[in-house]
Coordinates of C-alpha atoms in Angstrom, one line a residue:
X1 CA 185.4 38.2 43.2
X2 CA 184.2 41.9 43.1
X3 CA 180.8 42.4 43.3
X4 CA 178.9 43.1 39.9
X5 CA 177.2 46.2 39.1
X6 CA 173.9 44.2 40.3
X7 CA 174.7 42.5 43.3
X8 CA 172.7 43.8 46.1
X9 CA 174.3 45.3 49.1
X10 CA 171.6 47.1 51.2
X11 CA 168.1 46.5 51.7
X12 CA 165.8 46.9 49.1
X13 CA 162.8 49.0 49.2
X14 CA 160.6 46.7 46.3
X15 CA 159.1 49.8 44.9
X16 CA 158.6 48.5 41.7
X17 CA 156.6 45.7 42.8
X18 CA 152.8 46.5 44.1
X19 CA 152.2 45.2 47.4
X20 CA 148.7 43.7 47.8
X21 CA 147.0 41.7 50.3
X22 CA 145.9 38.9 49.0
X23 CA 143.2 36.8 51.3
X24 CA 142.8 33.1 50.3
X25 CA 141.8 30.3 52.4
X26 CA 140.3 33.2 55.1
X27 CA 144.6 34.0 55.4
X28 CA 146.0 37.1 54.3
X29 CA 149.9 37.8 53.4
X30 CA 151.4 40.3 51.3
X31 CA 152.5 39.4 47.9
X32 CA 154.3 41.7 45.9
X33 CA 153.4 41.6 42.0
X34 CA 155.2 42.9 38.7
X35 CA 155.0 42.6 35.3
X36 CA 153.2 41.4 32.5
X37 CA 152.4 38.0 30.8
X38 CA 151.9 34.6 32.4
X39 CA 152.3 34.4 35.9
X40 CA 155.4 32.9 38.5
X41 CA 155.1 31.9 41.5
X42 CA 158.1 33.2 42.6
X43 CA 159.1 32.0 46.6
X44 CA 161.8 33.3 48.6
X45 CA 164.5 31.9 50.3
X46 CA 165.8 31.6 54.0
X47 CA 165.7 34.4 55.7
X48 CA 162.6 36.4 53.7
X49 CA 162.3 38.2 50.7
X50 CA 165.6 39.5 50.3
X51 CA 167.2 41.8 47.6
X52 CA 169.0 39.2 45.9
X53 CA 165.5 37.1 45.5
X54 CA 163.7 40.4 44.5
X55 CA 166.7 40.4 41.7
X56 CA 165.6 37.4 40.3
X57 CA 161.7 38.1 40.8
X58 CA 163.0 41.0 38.3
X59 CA 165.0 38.7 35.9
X60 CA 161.8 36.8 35.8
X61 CA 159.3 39.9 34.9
X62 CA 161.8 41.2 32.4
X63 CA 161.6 37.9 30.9
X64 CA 157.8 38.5 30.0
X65 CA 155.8 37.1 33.1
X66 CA 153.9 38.4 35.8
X67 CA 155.5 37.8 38.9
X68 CA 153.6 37.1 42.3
X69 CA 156.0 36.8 45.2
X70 CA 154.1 36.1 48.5
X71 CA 155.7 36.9 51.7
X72 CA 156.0 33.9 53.8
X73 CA 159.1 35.2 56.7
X74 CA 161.1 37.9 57.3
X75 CA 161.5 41.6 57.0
X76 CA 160.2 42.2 53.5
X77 CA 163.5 43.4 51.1
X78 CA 166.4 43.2 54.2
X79 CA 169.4 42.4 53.2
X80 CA 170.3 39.3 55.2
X81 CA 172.6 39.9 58.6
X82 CA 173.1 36.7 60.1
X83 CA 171.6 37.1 63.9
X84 CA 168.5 38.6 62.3
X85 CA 168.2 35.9 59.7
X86 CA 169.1 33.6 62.1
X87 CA 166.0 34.3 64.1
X88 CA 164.0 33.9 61.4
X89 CA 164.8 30.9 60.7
X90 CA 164.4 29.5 64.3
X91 CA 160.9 31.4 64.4
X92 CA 160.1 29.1 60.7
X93 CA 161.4 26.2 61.9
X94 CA 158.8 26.0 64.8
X95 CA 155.9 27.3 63.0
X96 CA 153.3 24.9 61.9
X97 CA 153.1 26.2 58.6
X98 CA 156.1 24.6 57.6
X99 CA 157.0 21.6 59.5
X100 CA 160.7 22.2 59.1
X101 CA 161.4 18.5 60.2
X102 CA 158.3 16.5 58.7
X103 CA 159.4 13.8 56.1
X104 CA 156.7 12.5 53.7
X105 CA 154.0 15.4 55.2
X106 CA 153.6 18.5 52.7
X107 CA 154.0 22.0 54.2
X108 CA 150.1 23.5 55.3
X109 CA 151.2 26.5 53.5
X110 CA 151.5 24.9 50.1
X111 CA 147.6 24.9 50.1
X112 CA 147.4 28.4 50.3
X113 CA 150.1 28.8 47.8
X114 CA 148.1 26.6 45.2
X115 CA 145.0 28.6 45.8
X116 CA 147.4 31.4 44.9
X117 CA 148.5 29.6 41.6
X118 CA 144.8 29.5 41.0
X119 CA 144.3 33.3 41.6
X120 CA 147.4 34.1 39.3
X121 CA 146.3 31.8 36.7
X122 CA 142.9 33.7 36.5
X123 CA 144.0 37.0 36.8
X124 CA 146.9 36.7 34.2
X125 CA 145.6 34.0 32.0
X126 CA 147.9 31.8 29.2
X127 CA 147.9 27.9 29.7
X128 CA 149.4 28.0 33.2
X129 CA 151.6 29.3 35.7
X130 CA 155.0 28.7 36.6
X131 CA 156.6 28.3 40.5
X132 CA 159.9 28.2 41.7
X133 CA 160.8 27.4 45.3
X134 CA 163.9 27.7 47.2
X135 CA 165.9 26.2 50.2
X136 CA 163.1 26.2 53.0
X137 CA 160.1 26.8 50.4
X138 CA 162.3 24.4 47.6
X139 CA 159.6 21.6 47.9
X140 CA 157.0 23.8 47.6
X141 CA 156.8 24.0 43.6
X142 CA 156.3 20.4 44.1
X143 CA 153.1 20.2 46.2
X144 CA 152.0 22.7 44.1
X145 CA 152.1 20.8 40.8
X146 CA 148.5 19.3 42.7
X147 CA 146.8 22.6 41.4
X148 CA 146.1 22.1 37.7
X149 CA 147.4 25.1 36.4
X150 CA 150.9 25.1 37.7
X151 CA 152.9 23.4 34.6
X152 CA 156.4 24.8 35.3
X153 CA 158.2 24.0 38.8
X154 CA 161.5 24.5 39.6
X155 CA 162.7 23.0 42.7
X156 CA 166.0 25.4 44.1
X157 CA 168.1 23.7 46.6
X158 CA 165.4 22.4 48.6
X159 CA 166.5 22.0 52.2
X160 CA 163.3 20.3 54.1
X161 CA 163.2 18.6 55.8
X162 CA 166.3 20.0 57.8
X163 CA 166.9 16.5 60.3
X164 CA 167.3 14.1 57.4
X165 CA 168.9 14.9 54.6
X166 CA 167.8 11.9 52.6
X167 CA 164.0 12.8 52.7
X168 CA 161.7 14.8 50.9
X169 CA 158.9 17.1 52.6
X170 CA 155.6 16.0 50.3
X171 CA 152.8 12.9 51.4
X172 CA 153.5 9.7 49.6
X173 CA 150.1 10.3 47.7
X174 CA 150.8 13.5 47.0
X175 CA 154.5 12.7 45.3
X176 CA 152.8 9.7 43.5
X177 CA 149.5 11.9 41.6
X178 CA 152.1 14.6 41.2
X179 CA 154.7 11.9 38.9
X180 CA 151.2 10.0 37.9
X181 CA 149.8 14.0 36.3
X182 CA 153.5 14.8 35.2
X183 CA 153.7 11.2 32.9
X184 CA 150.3 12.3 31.7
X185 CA 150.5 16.1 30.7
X186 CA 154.4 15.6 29.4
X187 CA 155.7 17.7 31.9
X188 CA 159.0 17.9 33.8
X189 CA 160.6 19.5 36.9
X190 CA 163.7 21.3 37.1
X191 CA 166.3 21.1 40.4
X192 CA 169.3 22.6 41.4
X193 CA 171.5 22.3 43.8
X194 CA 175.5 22.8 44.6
X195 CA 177.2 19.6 44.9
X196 CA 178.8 20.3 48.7
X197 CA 175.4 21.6 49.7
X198 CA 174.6 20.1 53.2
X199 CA 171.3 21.1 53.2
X200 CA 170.4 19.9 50.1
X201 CA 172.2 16.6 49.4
X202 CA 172.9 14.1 46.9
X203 CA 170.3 12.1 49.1
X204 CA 168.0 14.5 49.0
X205 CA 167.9 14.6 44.7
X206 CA 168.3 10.9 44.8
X207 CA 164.9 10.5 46.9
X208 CA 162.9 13.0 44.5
X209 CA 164.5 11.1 41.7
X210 CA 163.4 7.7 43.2
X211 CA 159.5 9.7 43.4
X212 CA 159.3 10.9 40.8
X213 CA 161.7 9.2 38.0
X214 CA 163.0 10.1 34.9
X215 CA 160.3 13.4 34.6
X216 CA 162.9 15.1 37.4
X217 CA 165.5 16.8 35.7
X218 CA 168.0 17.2 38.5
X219 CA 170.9 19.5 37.8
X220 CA 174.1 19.8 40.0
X221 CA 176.9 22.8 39.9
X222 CA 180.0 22.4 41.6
X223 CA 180.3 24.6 44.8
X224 CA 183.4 26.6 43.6
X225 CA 180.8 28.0 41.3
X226 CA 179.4 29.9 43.8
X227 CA 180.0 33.2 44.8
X228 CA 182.4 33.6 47.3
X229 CA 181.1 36.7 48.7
X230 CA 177.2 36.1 50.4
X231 CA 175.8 38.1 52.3
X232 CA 176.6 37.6 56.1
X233 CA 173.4 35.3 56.6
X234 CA 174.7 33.2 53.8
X235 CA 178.7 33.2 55.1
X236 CA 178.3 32.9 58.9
X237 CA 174.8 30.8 58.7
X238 CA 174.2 28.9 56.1
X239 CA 178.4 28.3 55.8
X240 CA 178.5 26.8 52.3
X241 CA 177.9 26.8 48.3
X242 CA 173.9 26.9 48.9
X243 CA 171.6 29.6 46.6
X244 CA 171.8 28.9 43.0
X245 CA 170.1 31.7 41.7
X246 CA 170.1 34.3 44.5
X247 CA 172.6 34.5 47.1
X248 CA 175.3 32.6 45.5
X249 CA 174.6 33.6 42.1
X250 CA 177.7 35.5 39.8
X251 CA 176.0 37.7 37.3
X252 CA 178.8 37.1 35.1
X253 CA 179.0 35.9 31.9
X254 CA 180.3 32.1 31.4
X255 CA 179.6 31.5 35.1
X256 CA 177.4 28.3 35.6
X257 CA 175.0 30.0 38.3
X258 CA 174.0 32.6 35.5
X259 CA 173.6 29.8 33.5
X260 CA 171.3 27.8 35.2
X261 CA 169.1 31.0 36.0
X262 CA 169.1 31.2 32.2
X263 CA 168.0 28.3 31.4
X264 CA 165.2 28.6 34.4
X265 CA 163.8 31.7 32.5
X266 CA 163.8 29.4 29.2
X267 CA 162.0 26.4 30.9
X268 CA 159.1 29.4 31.9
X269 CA 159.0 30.7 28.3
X270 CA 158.9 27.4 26.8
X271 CA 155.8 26.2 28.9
X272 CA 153.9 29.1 29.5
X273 CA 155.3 31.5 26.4
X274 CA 155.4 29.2 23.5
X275 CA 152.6 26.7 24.2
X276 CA 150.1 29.4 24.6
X277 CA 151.0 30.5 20.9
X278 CA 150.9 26.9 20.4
X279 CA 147.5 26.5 21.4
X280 CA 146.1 30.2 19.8
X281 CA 147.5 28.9 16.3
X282 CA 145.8 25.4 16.5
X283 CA 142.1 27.3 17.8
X284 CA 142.6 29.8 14.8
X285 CA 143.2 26.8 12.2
X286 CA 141.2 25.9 9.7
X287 CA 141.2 22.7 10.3
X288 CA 140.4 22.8 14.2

C-alpha cells in the first residue's frame, strides 16, 4: 500500500491543539485541547501521543467535539521508532499508574481521568462526554463510565492486562455498577479489535462480553485489513494487525478500518450531538 496523502511520517508538532496543564487530584499532566462542541476524552496508544493518534484526535474535533487528549507516556507527537517506544513501554509497564499485569484491579490513573471527564463536561457542556481508549489505556473508557457524565466509551484494542490474555483490567464491582448504570441509562460500549490481535484476543472480548453482556457491542476486522505499512514501533514491536483507528488504519475509502473510525465518530454524534437537541426540544415544549 502507498501511504495516503494523510498518513503521518514524521513527528508531529500538535500546534493546533493548546497545551494546558491541567491539575486534578493535586496531579498535573499536559492535555492538549481542540475544538468545539461536546467533549472526548480522547487517550493515546502505546508508545505516547503519536501523530497517527493526534490524526484521529483531529478526525474527532472536525467532527464537532472538543477534544481533550491528556498525556499519559511518551514524547508528546513522536513518531514511533521501535527502541524508543520500546522503552516506553517497559518504563509503563512498571509504573504503578497502570498496573500493566493486574487482572480484576482498575488502572489508578483512571481516577484522574474521570475527574478529567468531569472538568470537560463542565467546561464544554451538552449531556455528556465521550472517551475512547486504546491498546494500554483500551480499558480505560470502561472505568471511566463510573463518572456520570461519560455516556459514550469506546474501548480500542485493549491490551491489559498484558500476562493474561483472557482477563480484563477493571474491579469486579466496578465492571458490575458499570453494566448495572449501562442497563439503566440505555447505553452501550463500542470495541474493536483485529481478529489475529495477540494482545487483544478473542478471550479478552469474550471476558468483557461475559461482564458486561449484551450492552457490549464488540466488533472484529480481519487483520489483512490492516495496514501493512506501521510505523517501525508498530512493525518490529508490536509485530501484528493491532491499532484500528491509528496505526493500522487505511484512510481509504471502502477499507474497513476507515469504517469503523466512521462509525466511532457517529456513535459520539449520536450520544452527545443528537440527544442534547433531543433534550433542548423537549425543555422548549409546550407541553414540558
Amino acid at each position: 500500500m502507498t501511504p495516503s496523502a494523510s498518513e503521518p511520517t514524521a513527528d508531529d508538532p500538535l500546534d493546533d491543539f493548546e497545551r494546558r496543564t491541567i491539575t486534578l487530584q493535586s496531579t498535573p499532566r499536559a492535555v492538549y485541547v481542540a475544538g468545539r462542541g461536546p467533549a472526548v476524552i480522547v487517550m493515546a496508544e502505546m508508545p505516547g501521543i503519536s501523530p497517527h493518534v493526534a490524526r484521529f484526535a483531529r478526525w474527532v474535533r472536525d467532527a464537532g467535539f472538543t477534544v481533550y487528549m491528556p498525556s499519559l507516556f511518551g514524547r508528546d507527537g513522536a513518531y514511533p521508532q521501535a527502541e524508543a517506544g520500546l522503552a516506553v513501554m517497559k518504563k509503563a509497564c512498571v509504573s504503578a499508574e497502570f498496573r500493566a499485569f493486574a487482572a480484576n484491579a482498575s488502572s489508578p490513573v483512571t481516577q484522574w481521568l474521570r475527574a478529567l471527564a468531569s472538568l470537560a463536561h463542565q467546561e464544554c457542556g451538552g449531556p455528556g462526554v465521550g472517551a475512547i481508549g486504546m491498546c494500554f489505556t483500551g480499558n480505560f473508557a470502561l472505568s471511566m463510565m463510573l463518572e456520570p457524565a461519560v455516556l459514550a466509551p469506546v474501548l480500542c484494542q485493549p491490551s491489559l492486562p498484558l500476562d493474561n490474555p483472557g482477563a480484563i483490567q477493571i474491579a469486579p464491582e466496578e465492571a458490575a455498577a458499570v453494566k448495572e448504570r449501562l442497563e439503566r441509562e440505555d447505553l452501550t460500549v463500542l470495541a474493536y479489535r483485529f481478529d489475529g490481535d495477540r494482545f487483544c484476543t478473542a478471550q479478552r472480548f469474550a471476558a468483557y462480553a461475559e461482564a458486561l453482556g449484551p450492552r457490549f457491542h464488540p466488533r472484529v476486522l480481519p487483520s489483512s485489513a490492516a495496514n501493512p505499512t506501521p510505523p517501525p514501533f508498530f512493525e518490529r514491536i508490536v509485530g501484528g494487525a493491532h491499532s484500528v483507528v491509528t496505526a493500522h488504519l487505511i484512510d481509504a475509502a471502502g477499507e474497513p478500518t476507515l469504517a469503523a473510525r466512521d462509525e466511532i465518530l457517529s456513535f459520539f454524534a449520536r450520544r452527545l450531538h443528537q440527544e442534547a437537541v433531543l433534550r433542548e426540544a423537549t425543555d422548549e415544549s409546550p407541553l414540558s
